[in-house]
Short mmCIF file of C-alpha atoms in Angstrom, two decimals:
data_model
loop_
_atom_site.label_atom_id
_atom_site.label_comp_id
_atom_site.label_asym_id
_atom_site.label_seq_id
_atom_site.Cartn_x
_atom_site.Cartn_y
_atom_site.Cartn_z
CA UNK A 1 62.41 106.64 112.03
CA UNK A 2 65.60 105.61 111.55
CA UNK A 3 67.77 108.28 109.95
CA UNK A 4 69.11 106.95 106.26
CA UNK A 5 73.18 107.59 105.40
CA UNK A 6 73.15 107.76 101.68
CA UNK A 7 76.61 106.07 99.66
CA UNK A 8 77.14 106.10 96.11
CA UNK A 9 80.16 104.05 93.83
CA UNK A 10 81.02 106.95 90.94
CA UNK A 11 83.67 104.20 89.44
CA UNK A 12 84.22 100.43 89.66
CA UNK A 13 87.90 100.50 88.00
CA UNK A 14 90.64 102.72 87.01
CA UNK A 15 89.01 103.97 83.17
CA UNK A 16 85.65 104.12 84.19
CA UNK A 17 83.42 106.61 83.23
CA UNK A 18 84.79 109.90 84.10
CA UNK A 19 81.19 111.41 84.08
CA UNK A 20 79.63 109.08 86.94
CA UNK A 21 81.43 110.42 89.86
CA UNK A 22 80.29 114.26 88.66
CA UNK A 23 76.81 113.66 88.00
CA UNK A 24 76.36 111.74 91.36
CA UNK A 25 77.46 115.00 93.11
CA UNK A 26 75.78 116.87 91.26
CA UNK A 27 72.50 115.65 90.92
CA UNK A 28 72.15 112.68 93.31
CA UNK A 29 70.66 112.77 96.59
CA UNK A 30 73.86 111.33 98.78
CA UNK A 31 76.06 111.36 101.48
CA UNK A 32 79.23 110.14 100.39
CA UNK A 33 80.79 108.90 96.96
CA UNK A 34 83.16 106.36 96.78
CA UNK A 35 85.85 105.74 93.85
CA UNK A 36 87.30 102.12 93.44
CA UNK A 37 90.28 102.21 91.59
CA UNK A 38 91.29 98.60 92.88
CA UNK A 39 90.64 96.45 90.31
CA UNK A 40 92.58 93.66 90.11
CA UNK A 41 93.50 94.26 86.23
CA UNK A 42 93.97 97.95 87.21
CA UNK A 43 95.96 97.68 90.13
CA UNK A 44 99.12 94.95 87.43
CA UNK A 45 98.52 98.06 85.23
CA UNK A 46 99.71 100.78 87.77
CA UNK A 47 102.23 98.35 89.08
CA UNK A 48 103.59 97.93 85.50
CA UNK A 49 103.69 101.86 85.31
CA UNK A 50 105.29 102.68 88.58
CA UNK A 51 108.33 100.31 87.69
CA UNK A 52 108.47 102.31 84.79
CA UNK A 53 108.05 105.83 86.57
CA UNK A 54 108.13 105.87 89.91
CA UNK A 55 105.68 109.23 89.90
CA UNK A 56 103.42 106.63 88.41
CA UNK A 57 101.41 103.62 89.81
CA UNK A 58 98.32 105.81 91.28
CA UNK A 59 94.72 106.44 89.35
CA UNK A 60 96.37 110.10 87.80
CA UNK A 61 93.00 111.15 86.86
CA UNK A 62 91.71 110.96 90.48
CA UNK A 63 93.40 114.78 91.20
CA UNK A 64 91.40 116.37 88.20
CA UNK A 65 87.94 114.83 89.07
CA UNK A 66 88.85 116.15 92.94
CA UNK A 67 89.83 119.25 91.49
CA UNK A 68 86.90 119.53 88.83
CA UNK A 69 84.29 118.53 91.10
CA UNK A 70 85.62 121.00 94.46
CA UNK A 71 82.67 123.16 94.27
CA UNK A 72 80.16 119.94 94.02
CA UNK A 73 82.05 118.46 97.37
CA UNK A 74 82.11 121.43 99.57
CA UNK A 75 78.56 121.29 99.03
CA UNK A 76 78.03 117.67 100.04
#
């Protein structure tokens, strides 16, 4: 038997559901979890914002799901 690897997508763009990427570790069987943030229409939106603010131009929310979801990753 071959032995299965197990990857889930939690968002396809920058604004996705927030709540995808949680309940995947929480309650899905897998081995990884991916985020795409590279949209094309997201990626001229952080562009726009880092010529604004260079602190900008990155998916902001990506260090609150990490953070929110530690405990759910250690365990993966």
């Amino acid at each position: 038997m071959k032995n299965l690897i197990k990857i889930a997508n939690g968002q396809g763009f920058w604004g996705d559901s927030i709540d995808a990427p949680t309940k995947l570790l929480k309650y899905g069987k897998i081995d990884y979890l991916t985020l795409d943030y590279l949209a094309e229409v997201t990626i001229s939106i952080m562009q726009k914002q880092k010529l604004k603010n260079k602190m900008f131009g990155y998916a902001r929310d990506f260090v609150d799901l990490v953070i929110d979801n530690q405990e759910n990753i250690k365990k993966k």
